[in-house]
Coordinates of C-alpha atoms (C1' of nucleotides) in Angstrom, one line a residue:
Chain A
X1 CA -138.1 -12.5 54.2
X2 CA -137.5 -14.2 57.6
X3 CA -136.3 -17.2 58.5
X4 CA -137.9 -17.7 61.9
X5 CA -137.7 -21.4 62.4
X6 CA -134.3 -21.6 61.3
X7 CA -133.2 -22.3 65.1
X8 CA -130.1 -20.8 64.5
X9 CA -131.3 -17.9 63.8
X10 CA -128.8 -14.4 64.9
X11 CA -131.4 -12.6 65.7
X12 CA -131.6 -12.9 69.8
X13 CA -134.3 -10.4 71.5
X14 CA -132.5 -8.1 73.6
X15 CA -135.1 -9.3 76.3
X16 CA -133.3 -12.5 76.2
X17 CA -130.0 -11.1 76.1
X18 CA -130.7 -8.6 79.2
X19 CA -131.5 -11.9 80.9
X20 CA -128.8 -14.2 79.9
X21 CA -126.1 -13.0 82.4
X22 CA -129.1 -13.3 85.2
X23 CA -129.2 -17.4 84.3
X24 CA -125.1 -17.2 83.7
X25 CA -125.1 -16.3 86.9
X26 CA -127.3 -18.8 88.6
X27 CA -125.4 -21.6 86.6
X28 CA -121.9 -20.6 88.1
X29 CA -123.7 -21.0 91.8
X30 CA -125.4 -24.6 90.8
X31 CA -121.3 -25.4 89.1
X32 CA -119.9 -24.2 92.3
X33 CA -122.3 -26.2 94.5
X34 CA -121.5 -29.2 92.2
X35 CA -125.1 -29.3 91.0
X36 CA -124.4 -31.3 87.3
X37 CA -128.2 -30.8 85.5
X38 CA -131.1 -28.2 86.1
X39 CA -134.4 -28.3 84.9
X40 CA -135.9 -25.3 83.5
X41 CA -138.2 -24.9 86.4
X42 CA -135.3 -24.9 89.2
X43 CA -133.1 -22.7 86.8
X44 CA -136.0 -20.1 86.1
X45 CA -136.8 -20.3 90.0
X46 CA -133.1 -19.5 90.5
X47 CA -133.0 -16.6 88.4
X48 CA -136.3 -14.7 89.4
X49 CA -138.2 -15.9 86.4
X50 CA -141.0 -17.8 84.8
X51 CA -139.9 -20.9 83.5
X52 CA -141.7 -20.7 79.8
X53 CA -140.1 -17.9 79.9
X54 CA -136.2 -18.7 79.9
X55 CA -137.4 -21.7 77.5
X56 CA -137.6 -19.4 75.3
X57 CA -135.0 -17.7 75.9
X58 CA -132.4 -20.9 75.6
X59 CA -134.3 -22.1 72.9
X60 CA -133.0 -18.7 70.7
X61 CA -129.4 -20.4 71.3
X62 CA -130.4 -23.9 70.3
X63 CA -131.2 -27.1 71.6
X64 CA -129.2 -27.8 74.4
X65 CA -131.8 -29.6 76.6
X66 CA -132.7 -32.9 76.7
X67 CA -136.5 -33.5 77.4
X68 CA -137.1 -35.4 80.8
X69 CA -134.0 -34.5 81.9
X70 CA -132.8 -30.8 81.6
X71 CA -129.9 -28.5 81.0
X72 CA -126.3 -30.0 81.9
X73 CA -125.0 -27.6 84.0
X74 CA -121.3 -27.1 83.0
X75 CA -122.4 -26.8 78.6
X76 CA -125.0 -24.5 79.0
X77 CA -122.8 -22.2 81.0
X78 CA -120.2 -22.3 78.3
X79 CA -123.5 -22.0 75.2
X80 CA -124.3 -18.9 77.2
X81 CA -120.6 -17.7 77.6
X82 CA -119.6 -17.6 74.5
X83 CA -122.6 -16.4 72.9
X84 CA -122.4 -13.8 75.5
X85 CA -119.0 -13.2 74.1
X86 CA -117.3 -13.7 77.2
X87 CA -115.0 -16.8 76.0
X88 CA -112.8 -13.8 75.1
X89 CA -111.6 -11.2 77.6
X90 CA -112.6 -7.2 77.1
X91 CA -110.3 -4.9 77.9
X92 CA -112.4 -2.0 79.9
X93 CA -110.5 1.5 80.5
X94 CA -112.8 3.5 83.3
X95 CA -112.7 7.3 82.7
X96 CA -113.2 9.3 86.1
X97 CA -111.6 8.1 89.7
X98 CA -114.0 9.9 91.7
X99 CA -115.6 8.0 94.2
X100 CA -117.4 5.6 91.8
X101 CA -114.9 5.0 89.8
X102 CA -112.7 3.7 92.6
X103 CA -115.5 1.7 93.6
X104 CA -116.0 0.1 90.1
X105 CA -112.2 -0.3 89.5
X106 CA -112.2 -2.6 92.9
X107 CA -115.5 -4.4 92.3
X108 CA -114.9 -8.3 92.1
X109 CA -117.9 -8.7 89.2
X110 CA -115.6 -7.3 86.5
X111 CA -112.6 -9.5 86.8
X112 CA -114.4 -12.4 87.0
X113 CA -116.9 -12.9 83.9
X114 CA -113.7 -12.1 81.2
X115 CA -113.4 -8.5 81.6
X116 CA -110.1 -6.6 82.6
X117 CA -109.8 -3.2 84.1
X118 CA -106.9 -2.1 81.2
X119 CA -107.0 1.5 82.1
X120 CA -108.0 3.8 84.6
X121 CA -107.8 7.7 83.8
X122 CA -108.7 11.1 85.6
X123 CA -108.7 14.9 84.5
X124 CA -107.2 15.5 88.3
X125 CA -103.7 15.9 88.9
X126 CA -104.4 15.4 92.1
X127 CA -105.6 11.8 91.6
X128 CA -103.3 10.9 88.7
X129 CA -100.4 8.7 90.0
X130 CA -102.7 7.2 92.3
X131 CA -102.5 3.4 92.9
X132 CA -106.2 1.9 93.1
X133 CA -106.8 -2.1 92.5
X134 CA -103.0 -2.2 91.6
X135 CA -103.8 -0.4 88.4
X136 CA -102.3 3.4 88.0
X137 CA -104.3 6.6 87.1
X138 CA -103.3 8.6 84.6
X139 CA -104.0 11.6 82.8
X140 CA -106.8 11.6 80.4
X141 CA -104.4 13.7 77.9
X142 CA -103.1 9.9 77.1
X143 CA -106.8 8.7 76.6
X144 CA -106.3 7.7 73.0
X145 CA -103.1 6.3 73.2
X146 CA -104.4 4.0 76.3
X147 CA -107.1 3.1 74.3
X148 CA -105.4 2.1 71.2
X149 CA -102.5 0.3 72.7
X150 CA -104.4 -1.7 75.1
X151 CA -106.7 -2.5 72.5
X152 CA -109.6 -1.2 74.6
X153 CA -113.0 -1.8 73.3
X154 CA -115.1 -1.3 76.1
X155 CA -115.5 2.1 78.1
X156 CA -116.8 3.1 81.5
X157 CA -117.8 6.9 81.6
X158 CA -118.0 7.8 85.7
X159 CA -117.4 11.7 85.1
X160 CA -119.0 14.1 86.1
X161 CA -122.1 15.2 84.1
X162 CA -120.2 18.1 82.6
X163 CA -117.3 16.3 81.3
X164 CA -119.5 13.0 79.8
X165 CA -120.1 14.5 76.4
X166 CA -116.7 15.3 75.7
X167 CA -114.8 12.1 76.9
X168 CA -117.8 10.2 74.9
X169 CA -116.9 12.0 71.7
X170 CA -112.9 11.6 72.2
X171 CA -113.5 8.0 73.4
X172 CA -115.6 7.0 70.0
X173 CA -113.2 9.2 67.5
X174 CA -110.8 6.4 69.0
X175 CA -112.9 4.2 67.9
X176 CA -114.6 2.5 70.9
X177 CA -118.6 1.3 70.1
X178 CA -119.6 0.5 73.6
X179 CA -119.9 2.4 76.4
X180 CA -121.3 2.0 79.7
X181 CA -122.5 5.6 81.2
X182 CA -122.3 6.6 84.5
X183 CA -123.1 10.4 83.8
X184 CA -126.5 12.1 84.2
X185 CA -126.6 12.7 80.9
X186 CA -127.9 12.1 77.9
X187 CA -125.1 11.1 75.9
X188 CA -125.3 11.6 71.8
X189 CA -123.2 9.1 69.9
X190 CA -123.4 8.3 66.5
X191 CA -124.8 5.5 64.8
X192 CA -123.4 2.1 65.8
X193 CA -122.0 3.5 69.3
X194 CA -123.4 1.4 72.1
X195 CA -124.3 3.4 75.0
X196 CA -125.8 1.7 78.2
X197 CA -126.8 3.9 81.0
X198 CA -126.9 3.4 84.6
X199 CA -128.3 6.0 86.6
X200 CA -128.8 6.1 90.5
X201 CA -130.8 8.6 91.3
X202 CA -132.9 7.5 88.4
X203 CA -133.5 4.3 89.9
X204 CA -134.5 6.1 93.2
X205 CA -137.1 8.1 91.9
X206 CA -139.0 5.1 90.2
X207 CA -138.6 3.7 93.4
X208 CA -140.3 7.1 94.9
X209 CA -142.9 6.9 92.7
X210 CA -144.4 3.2 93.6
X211 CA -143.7 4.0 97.5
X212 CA -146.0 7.1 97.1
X213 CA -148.4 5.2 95.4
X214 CA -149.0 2.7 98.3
X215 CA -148.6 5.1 101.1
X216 CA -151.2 7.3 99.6
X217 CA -153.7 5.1 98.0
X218 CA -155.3 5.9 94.7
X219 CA -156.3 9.8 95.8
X220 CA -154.5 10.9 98.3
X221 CA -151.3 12.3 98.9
X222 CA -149.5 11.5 102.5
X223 CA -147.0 12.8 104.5
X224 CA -144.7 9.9 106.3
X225 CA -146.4 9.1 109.3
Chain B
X1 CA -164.2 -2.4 83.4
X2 CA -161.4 -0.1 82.6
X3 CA -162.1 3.5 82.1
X4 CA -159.4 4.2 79.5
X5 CA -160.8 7.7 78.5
X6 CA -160.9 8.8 82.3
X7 CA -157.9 11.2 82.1
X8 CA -156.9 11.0 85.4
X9 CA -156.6 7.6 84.9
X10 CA -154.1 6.6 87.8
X11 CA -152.4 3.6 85.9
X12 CA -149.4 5.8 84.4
X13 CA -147.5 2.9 82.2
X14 CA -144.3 1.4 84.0
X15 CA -142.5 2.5 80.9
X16 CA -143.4 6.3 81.3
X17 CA -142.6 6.3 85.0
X18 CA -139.2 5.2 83.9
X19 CA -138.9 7.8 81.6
X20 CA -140.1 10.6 83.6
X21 CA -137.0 11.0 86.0
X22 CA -135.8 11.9 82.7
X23 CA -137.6 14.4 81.4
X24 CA -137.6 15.7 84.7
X25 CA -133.3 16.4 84.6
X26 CA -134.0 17.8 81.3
X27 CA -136.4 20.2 82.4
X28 CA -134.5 21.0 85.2
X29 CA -131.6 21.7 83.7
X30 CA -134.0 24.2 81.1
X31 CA -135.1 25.9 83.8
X32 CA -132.2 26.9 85.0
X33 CA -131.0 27.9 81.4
X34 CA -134.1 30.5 81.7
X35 CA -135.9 28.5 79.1
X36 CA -139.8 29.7 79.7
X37 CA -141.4 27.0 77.1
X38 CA -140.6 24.1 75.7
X39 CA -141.9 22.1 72.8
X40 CA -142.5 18.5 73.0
X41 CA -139.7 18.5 70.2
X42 CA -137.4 19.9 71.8
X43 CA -137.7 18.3 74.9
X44 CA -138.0 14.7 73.5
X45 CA -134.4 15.7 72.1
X46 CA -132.6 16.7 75.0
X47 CA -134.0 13.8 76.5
X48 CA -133.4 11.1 73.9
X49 CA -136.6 9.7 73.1
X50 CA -138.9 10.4 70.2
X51 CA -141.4 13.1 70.3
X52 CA -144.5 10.8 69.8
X53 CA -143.8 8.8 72.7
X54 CA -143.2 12.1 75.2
X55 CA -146.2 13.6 74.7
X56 CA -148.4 10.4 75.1
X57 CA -146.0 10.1 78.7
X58 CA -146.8 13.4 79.4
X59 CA -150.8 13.2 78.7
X60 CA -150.9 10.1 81.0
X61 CA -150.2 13.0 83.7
X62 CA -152.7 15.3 82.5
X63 CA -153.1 17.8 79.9
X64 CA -150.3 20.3 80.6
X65 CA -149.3 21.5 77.6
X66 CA -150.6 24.4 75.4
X67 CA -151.3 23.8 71.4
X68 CA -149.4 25.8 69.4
X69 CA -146.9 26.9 72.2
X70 CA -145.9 23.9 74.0
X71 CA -145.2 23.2 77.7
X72 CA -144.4 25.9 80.6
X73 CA -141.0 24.4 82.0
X74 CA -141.6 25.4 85.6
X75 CA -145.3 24.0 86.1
X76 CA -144.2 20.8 84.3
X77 CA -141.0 20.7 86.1
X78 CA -143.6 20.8 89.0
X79 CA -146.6 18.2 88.1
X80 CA -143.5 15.7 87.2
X81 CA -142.3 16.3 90.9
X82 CA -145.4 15.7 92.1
X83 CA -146.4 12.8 90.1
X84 CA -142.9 11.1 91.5
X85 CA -143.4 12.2 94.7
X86 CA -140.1 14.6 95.2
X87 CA -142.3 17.2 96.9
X88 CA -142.0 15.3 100.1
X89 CA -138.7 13.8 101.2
X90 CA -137.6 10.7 101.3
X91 CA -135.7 9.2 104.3
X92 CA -132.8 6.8 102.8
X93 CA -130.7 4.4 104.7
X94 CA -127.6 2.6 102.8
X95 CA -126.7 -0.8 104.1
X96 CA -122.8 -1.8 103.7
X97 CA -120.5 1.0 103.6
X98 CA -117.7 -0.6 101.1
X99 CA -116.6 1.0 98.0
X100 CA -119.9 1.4 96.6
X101 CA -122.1 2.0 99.5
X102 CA -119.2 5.2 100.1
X103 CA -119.4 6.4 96.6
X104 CA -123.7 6.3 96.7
X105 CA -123.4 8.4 100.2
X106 CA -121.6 11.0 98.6
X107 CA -123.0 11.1 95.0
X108 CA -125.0 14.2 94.9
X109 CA -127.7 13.0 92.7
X110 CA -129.3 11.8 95.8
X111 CA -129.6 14.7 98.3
X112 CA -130.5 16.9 95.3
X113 CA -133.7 15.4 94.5
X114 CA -135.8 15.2 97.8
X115 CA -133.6 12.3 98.3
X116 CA -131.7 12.8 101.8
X117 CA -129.3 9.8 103.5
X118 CA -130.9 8.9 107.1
X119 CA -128.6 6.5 108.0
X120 CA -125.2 4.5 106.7
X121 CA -124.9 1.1 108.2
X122 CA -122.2 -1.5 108.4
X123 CA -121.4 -4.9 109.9
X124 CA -117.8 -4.5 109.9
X125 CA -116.5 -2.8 113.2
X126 CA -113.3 -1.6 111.3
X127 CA -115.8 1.1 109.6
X128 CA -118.4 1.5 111.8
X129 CA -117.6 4.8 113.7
X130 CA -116.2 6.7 110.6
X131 CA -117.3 9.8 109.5
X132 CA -118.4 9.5 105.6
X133 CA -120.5 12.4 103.8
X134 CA -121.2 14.1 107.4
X135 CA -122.8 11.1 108.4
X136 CA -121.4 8.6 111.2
X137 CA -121.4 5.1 109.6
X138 CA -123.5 2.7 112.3
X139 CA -123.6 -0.9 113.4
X140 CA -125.8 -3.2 111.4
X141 CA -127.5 -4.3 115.0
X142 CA -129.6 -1.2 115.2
X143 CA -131.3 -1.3 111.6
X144 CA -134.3 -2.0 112.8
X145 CA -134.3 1.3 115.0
X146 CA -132.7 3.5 112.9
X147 CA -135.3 2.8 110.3
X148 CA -138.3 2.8 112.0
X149 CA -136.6 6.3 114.2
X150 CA -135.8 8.2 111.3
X151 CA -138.7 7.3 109.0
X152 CA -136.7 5.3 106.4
X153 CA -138.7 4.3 103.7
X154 CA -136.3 3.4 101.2
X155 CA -133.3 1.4 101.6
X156 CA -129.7 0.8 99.7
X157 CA -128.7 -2.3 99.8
X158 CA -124.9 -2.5 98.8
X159 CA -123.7 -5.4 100.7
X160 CA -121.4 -8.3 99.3
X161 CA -124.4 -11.0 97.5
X162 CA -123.9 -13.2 100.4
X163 CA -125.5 -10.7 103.1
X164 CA -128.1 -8.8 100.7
X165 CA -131.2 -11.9 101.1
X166 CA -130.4 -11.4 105.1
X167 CA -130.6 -7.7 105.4
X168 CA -133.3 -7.6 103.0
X169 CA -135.1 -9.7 105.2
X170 CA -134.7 -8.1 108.4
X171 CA -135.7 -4.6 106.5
X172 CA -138.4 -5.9 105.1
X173 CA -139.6 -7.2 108.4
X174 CA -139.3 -3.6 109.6
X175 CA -141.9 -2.5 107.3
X176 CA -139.8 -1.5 104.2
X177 CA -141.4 -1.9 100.9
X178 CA -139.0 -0.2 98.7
X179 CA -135.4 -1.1 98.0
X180 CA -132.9 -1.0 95.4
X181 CA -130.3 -3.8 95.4
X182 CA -126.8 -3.3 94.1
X183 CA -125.8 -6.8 95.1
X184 CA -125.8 -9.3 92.7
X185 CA -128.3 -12.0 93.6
X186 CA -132.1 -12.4 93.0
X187 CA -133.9 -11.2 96.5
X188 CA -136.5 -12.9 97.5
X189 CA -139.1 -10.5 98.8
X190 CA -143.1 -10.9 100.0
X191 CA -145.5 -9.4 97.6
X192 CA -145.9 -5.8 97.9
X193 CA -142.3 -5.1 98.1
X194 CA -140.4 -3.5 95.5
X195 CA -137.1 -4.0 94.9
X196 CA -135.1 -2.7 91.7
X197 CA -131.9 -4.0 90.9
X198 CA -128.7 -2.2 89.5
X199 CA -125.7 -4.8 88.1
X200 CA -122.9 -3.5 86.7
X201 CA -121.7 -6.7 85.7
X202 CA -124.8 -7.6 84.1
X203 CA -124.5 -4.6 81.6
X204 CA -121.1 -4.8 80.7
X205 CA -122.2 -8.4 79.5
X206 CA -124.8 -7.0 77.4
X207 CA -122.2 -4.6 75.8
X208 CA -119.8 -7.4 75.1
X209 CA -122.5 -9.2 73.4
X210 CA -123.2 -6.4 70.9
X211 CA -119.6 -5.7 70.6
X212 CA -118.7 -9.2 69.6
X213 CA -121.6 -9.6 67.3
X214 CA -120.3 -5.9 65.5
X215 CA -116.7 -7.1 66.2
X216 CA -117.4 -10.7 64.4
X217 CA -119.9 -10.2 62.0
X218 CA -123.0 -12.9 61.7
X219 CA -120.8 -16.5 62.0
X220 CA -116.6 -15.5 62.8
X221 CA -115.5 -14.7 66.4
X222 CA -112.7 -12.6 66.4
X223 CA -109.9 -11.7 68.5
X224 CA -109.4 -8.3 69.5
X225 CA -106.6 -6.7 67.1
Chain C
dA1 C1' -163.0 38.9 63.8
dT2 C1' -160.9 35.7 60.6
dC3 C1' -157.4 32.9 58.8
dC4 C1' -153.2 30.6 59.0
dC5 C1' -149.6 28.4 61.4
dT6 C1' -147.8 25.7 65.1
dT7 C1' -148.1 22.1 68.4
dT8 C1' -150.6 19.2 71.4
dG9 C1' -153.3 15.1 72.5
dT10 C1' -154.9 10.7 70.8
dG11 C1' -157.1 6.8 67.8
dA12 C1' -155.4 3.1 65.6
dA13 C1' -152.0 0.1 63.6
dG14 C1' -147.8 -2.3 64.3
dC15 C1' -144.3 -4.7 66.9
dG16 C1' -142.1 -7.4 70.3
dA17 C1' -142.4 -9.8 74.6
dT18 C1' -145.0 -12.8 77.7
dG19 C1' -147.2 -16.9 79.3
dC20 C1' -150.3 -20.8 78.5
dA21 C1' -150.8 -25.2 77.1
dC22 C1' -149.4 -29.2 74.7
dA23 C1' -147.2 -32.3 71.4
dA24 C1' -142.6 -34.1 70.7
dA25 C1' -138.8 -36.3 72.6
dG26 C1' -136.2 -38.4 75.7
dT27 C1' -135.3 -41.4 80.2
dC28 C1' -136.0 -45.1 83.2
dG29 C1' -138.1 -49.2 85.3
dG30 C1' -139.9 -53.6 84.5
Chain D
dC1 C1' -138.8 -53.9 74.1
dC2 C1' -142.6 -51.3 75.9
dG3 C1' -145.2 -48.1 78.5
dA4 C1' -145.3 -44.5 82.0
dC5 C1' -143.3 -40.4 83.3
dT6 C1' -140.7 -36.2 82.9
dT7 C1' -139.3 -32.1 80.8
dT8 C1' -138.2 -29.6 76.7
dG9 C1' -139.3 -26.7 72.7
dT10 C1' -142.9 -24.0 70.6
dG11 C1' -147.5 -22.5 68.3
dC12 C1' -150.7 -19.3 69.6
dA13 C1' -153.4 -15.9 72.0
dT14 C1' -152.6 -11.8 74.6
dC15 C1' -150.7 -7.8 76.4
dG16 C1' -148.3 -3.5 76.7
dC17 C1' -145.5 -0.3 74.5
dT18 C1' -144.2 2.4 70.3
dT19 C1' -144.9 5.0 66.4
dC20 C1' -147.6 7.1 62.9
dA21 C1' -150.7 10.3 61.4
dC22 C1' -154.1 13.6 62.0
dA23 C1' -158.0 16.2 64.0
dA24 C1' -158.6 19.6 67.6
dA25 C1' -157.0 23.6 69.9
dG26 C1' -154.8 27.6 70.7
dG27 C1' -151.8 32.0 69.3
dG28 C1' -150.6 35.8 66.4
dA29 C1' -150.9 38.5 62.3
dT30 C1' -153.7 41.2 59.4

DNA sequence: ATCCCTTTGTGAAGCGATGCACAAAGTCGG
DNA sequence: CCGACTTTGTGCATCGCTTCACAAAGGGAT
């Protein structure tokens, strides 16, 4: 009951979607550098991958190549924007100023691709009334109303692991559906809430895991020497 | 020329070692609840994945578990460890000392898990010399030494984009093969090297693209109200 | 010791993503 | 206007991961 040629078809893999803010971002560089068409094979290059590969993935947008030449530069960085939703701007409140979420509320990659740091909030009254990236903490008591007012739709959780679950269930009783998770935690959200996880020491251990693999071979087990 | 049925097999799926780190927190934080046994139910649950899929993770390890009773938190708690090789320690160095490079030296999650910060460096004089997490924060000119010294085998990298390809260069030089890059650009590394990437840009782009496609239905886009 | 109940470990089917290879489609020079 | 060349868009085979469903294995009660 498909409709799998329709080329318009709303259905985009979330493999191509993981992947279309990698070739966003390689398009801005080309735009900046002037560069006015890319082929497939200098835009996959550019973005770490195999050119059949992000084909396919523009092809689940549409047509917006032309054979024999390639992709004009400046359209197919709009055709991803906006499918991307990021024509619009987001309003993002970040929930914990520890020492991540100061570093999140300065980092330059959030202003710049449509997203606005509407809200920054903080259990602490030691850290509440603080000025950081020109925005003011406040108390988390005003969560909702900061939320609804600002017409926040997209939430940063940098808590710690303890408080997560809570501010995730006050968060989407105010109705937010997306939230990007700083926490250790796994965070339970009902149906329909978005919940994207980013987890450092997570990473690290995966990392561990390959290292010990090379250092030790297929039987062994090393010590760092 | 595979030997699928060799239980030992020492190709554990990319997927499970991803998961792992995972099960791994759950457990932990089990074990210290004074939870004896666990069933692969249960602990599928706390860690958010279905029960099906843990136990064929957990048999790619070995068979740990006991019919009928399930698995023994501490030795699994253990072969995990093992498996992701946390029983030794791992020697970290993080490169740029910014906002993020200061929040990863202090985040906890780190130290706790056989994870322990060998070395903060910076290029910027203005912060080189301070004191952050205990540790003294050192010029950029000595990574090469401070890696090969202190037995750093895995390195940070949480430089602006426009340093990360340089200082991954020089680190790989020095015989690193394992990184994790918060800086968003696509390194370029030799084969052998592993680098995993964390962008926090990147996945609050993937959130707005589910949030406008909830937000606007199949065909309208909508502004926020 | 036997039977029943619980839970693991895994064969097999299903599903989505990847990458090859090529026809279709367009450009450009003559 | 035509033919050679370039590059896209995609059908198809393949691969790896997920999920189902169940036989095998162990524990505990009687």
């Amino acid at each position: 009951m498909k409709s799998p040629s329709q080329s318009r078809d709303r259905g985009i893999p979330e493999a191509t979607v993981a992947r279309l803010p990698l070739y966003l971002r390689a398009l801005n560089g080309m735009a900046e550098r002037g560069v006015a068409t890319v082929s497939s094979e200098d835009l996959a290059m550019a973005a770490g991958v195999n050119s059949a590969k992000l084909r396919k993935d523009l092809s689940h947008l549409g047509s917006y190549g032309t054979r024999g030449v390639g992709y004009d530069v400046e359209y197919l960085v709009y055709q991803i924007s906006r499918e991307l939703g990021l024509t619009q701007d987001w309003a993002v409140a970040i929930v914990g100023v520890g020492n991540l979420g100061r570093a999140l509320a300065n980092y330059g990659g959030f202003v710049s691709r449509g997203f606005r740091v509407a809200g920054l909030l903080d259990a602490d009254p030691e850290v509440v009334g603080d000025d950081i990236a020109g925005l003011n903490v406040e108390h988390i008591d005003v969560l909702e109303s900061v939320i609804e007012r600002r017409g926040v739709s997209i939430v940063v959780l940098a808590t710690p692991a303890m408080a997560a679950q809570e501010v995730c269930d006050r968060v989407v009783a105010a109705g937010v559906t997306s939230i990007l998770n700083f926490a250790p935690v796994v965070l339970s959200v009902p149906d329909g809430v978005d919940v994207r996880k980013v987890d450092l020491s997570i990473e690290l251990q995966i990392l561990a895991f390959h290292e010990q693999r090379k250092a030790g071979g297929p039987l062994m087990a090393v010590d760092s020497q």
